[in-house]
Structures are given as C-alpha cells and as structure tokens.
Coordinates of N, CA, C and O in Angstrom, one line a residue:
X1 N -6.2 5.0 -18.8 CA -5.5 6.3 -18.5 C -4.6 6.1 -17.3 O -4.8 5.5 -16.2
X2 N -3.7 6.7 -17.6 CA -2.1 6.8 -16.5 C -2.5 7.7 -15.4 O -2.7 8.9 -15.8
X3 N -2.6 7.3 -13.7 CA -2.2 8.5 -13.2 C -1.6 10.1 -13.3 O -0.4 10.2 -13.7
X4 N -2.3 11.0 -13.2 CA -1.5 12.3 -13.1 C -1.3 12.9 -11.8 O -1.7 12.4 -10.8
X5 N -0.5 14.3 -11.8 CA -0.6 15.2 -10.7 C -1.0 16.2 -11.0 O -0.5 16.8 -12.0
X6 N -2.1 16.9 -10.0 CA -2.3 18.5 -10.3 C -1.9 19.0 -9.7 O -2.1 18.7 -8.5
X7 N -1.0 20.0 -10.0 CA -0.2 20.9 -10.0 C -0.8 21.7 -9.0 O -0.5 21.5 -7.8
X8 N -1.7 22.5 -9.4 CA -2.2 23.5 -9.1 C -2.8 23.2 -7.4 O -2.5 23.6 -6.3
X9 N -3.8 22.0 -7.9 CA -4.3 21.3 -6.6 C -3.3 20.6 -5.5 O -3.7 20.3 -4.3
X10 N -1.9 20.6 -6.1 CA -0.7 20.2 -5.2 C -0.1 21.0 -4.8 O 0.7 20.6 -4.0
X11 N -0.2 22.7 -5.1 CA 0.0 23.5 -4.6 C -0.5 24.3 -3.3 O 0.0 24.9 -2.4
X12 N -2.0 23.7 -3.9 CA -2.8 24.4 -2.4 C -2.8 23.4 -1.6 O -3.2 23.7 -0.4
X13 N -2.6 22.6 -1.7 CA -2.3 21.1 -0.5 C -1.1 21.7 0.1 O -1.2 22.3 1.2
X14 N -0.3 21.6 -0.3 CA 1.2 22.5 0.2 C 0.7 23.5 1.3 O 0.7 23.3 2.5
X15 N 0.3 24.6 0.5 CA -0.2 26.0 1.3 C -1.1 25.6 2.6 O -1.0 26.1 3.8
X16 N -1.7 24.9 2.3 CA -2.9 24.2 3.5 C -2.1 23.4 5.1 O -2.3 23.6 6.3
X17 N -1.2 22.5 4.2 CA 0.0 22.0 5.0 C 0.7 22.8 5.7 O 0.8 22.3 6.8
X18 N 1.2 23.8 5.4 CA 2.4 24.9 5.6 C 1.7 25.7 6.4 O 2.4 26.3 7.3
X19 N 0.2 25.9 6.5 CA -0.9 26.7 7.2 C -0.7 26.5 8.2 O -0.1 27.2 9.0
X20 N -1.5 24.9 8.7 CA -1.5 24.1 9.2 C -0.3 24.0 10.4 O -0.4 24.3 11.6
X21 N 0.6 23.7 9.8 CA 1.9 23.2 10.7 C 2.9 24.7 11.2 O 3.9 24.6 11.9
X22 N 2.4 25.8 10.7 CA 2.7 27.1 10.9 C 3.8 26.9 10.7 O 4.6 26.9 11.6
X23 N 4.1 26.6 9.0 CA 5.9 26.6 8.6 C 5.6 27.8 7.5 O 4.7 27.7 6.6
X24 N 6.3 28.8 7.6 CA 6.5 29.8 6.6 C 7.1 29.3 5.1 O 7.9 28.5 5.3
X25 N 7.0 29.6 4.0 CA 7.6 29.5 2.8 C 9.1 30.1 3.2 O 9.9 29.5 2.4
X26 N 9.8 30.8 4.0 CA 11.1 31.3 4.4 C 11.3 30.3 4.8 O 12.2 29.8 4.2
X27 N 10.8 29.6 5.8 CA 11.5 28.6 6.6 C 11.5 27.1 5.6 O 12.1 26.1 5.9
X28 N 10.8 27.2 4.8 CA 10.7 25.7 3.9 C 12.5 26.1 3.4 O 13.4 25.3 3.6
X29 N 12.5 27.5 2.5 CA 13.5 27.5 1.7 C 14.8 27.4 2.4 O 15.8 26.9 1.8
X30 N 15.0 27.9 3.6 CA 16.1 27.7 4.4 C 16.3 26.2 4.8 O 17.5 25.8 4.9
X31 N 14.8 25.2 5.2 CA 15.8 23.8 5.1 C 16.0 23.3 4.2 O 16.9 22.5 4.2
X32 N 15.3 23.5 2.8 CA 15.4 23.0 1.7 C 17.2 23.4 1.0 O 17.6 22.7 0.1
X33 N 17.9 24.5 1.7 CA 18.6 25.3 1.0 C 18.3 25.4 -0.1 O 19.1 24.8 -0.9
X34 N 17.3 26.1 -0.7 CA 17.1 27.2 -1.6 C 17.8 28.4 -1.8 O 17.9 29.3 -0.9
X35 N 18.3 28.6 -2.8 CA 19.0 30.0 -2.9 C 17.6 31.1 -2.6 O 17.7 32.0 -1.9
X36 N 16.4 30.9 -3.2 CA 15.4 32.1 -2.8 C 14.3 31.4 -2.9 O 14.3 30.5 -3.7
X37 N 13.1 31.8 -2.1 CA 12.2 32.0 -1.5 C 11.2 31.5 -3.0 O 10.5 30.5 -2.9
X38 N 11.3 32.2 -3.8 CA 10.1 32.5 -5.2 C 10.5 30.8 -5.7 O 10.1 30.6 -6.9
X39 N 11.0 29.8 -5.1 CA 10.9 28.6 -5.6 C 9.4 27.9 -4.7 O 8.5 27.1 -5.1
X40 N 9.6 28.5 -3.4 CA 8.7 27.7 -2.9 C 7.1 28.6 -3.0 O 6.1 28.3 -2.3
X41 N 7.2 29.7 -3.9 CA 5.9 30.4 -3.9 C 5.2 29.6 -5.2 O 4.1 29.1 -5.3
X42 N 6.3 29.6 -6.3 CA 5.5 29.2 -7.7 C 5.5 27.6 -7.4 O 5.5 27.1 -8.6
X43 N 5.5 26.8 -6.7 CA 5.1 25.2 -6.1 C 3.6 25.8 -5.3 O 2.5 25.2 -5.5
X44 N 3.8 26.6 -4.7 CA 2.6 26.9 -3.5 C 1.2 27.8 -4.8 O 0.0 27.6 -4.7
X45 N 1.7 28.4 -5.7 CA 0.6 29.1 -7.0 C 0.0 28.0 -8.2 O -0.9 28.2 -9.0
X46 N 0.8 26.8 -7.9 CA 1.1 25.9 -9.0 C 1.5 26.3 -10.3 O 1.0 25.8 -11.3
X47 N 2.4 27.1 -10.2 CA 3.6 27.1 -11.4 C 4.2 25.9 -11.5 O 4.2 25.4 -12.6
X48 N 4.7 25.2 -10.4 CA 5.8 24.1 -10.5 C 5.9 23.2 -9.2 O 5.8 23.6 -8.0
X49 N 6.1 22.2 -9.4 CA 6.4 21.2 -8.7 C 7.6 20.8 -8.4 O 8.5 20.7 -9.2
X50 N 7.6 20.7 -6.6 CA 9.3 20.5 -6.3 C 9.6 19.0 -6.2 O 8.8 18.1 -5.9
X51 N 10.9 18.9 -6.5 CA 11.3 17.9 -7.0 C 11.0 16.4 -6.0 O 10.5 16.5 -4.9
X52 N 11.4 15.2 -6.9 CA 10.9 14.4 -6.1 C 12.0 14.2 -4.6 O 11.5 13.9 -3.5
X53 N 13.4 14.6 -4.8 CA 14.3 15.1 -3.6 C 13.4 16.0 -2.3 O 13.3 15.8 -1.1
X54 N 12.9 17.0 -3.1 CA 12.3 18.3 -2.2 C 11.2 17.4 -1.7 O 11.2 17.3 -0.5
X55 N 10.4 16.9 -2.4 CA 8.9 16.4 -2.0 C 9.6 15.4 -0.6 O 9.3 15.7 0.6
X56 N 10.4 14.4 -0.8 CA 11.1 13.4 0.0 C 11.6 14.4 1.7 O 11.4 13.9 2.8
X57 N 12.2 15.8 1.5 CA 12.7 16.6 2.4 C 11.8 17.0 2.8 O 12.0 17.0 4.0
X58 N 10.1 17.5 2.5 CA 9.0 17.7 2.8 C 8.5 17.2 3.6 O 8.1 17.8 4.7
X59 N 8.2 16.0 3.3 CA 7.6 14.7 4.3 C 8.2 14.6 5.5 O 7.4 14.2 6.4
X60 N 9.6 14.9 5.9 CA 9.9 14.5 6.7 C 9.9 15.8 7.8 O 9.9 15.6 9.0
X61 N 10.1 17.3 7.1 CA 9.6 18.3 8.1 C 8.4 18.3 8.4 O 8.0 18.4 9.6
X62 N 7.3 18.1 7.1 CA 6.0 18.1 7.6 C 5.4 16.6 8.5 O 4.2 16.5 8.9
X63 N 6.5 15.7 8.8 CA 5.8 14.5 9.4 C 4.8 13.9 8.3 O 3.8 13.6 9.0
X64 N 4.6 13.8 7.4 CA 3.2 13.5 6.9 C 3.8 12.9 5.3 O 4.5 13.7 4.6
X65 N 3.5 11.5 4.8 CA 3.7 11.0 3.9 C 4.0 11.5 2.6 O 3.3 12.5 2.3
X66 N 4.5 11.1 1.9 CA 4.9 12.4 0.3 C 3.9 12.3 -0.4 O 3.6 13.3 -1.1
X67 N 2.6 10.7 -0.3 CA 1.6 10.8 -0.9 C 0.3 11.8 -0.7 O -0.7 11.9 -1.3
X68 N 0.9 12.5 1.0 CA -0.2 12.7 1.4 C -0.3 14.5 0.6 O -1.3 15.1 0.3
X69 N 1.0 14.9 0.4 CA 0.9 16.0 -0.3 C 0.7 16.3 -1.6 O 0.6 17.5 -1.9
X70 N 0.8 15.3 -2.6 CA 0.7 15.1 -3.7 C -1.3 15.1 -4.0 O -2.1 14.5 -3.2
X71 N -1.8 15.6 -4.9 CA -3.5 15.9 -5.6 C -3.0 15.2 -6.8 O -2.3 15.7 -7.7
X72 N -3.4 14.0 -6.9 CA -4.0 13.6 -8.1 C -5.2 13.0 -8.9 O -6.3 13.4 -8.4
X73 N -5.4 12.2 -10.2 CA -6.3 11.7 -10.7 C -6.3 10.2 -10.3 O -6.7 9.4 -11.1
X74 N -5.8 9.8 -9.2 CA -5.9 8.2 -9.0 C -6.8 8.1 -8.2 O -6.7 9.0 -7.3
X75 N -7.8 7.3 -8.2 CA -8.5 6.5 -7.2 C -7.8 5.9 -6.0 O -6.7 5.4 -5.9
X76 N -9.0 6.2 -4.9 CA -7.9 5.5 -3.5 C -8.2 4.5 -3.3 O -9.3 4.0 -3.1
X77 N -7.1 3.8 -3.3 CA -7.5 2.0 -2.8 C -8.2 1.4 -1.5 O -8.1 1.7 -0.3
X78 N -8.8 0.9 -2.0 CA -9.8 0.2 -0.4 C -8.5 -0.6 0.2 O -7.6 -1.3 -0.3
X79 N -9.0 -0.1 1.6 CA -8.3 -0.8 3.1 C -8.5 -1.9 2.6 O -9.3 -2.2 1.8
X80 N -7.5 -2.8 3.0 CA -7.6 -4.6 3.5 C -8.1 -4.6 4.2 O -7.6 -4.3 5.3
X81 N -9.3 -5.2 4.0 CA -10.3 -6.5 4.7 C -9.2 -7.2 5.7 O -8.4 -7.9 5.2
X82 N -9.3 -6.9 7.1 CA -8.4 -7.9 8.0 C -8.4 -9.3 7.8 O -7.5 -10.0 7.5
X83 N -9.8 -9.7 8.0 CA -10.1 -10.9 8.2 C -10.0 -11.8 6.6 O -9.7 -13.0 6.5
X84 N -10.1 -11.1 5.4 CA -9.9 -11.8 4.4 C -8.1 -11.9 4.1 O -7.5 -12.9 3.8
X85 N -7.6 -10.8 4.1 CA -6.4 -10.7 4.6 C -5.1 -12.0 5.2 O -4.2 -12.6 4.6
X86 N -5.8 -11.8 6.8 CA -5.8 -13.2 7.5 C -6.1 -14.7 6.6 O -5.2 -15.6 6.5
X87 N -7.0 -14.8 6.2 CA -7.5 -15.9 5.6 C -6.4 -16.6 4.7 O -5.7 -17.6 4.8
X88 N -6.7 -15.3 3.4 CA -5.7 -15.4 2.4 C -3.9 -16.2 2.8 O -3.2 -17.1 2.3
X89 N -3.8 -15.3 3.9 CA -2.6 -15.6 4.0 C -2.5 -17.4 4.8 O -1.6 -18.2 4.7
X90 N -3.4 -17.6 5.3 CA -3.3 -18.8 6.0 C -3.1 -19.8 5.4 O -2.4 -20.8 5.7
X91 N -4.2 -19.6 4.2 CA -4.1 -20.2 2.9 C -2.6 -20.4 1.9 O -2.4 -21.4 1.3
X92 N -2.0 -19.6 2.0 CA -0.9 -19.3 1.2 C 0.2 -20.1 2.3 O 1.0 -20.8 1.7
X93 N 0.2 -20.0 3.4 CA 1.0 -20.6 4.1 C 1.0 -21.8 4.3 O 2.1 -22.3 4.1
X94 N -0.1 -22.6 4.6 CA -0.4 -23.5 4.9 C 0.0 -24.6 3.3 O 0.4 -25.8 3.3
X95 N -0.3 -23.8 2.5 CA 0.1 -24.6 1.3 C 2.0 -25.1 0.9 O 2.5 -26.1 0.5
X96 N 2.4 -23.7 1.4 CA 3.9 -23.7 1.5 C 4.3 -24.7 2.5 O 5.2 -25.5 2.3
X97 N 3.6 -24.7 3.6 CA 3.9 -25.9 4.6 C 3.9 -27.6 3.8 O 4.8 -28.3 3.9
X98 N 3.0 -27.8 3.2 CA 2.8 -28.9 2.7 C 4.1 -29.1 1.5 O 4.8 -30.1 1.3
X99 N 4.1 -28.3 1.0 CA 5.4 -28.3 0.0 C 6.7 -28.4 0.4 O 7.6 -28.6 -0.4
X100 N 6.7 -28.4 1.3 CA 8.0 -28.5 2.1 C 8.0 -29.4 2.5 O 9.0 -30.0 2.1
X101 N 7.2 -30.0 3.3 CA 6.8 -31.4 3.5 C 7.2 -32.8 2.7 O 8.0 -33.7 2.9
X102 N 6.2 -32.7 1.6 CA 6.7 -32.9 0.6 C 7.7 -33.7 -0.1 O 7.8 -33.5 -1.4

C-alpha cells in the first residue's frame, strides 16, 4: 500500500497550527494572495487541500516543515542510530580509501 494524505486530518493540523501561531485564516489568504478567504476555510474543514505551491508558502510563514503539516498513513522512520551511522560510514570510506590507493 502507497502512502496517502488525510485530508480531513490535514485540515485540523492546519487549524491547530494557525491556533497555535495566532495566524488568522484572513491573514493566511492575504500572503497566500488569495482572491477570498473560503479557500483557506474548506483546506481548514477538509474539503481540500492547498496546493503543493501553498503547502511550500506555508512552511515558511509557519516556520515549521511542510511534512510537519501534512496527516498521513505512512509510518515514521526511526532516527539514525549515531553510532551505527558513524560506523557505517567509516566503513564506506575507508574502503574508498583503499580503492584509490589501489
């Protein structure tokens, strides 16, 4: 099964955000230039999702990553392990060293 997005659930993430950071739906649509307001209510009801443009202009009023406003069905990836991380990579290098070498 392919990742999805909930709409609905990415709406109230919105609204929660917007709460949050005390940005009005007026003030979204004025930097967005929106011609009216009822674009950024039916995103906030989950009628609709704003585009991936809008989501991109989002993030950057809200400070906060485009994934972080998006609700979906994907599982969240486990952190990197530093230290295996580290390892990995030493490994990977060290071998390129010798190749060069070589």
């Amino acid at each position: 099964m392919y990742p999805t997005i909930n709409i609905k659930a990415t709406g109230i993430r919105l609204g929660q955000i917007m709460k949050r950071k005390k940005i009005s739906p007026k003030a979204v649509q004025d930097y967005l230039g929106l011609s009216c307001v009822q674009s950024v209510y039916r995103w906030l009801n989950g009628c609709s999702m704003p585009s991936v443009d809008h989501l991109y202009a989002l993030s950057e009023l809200f400070q906060i990553p485009m994934d972080h406003m998006i609700v979906g069905n994907r599982t969240a990836q486990k952190p990197v392990d530093q230290k295996s991380f580290y390892i990995r990579m030493s490994v990977y290098y060290n071998a390129v060293r010798k190749l060069r070498a070589a």
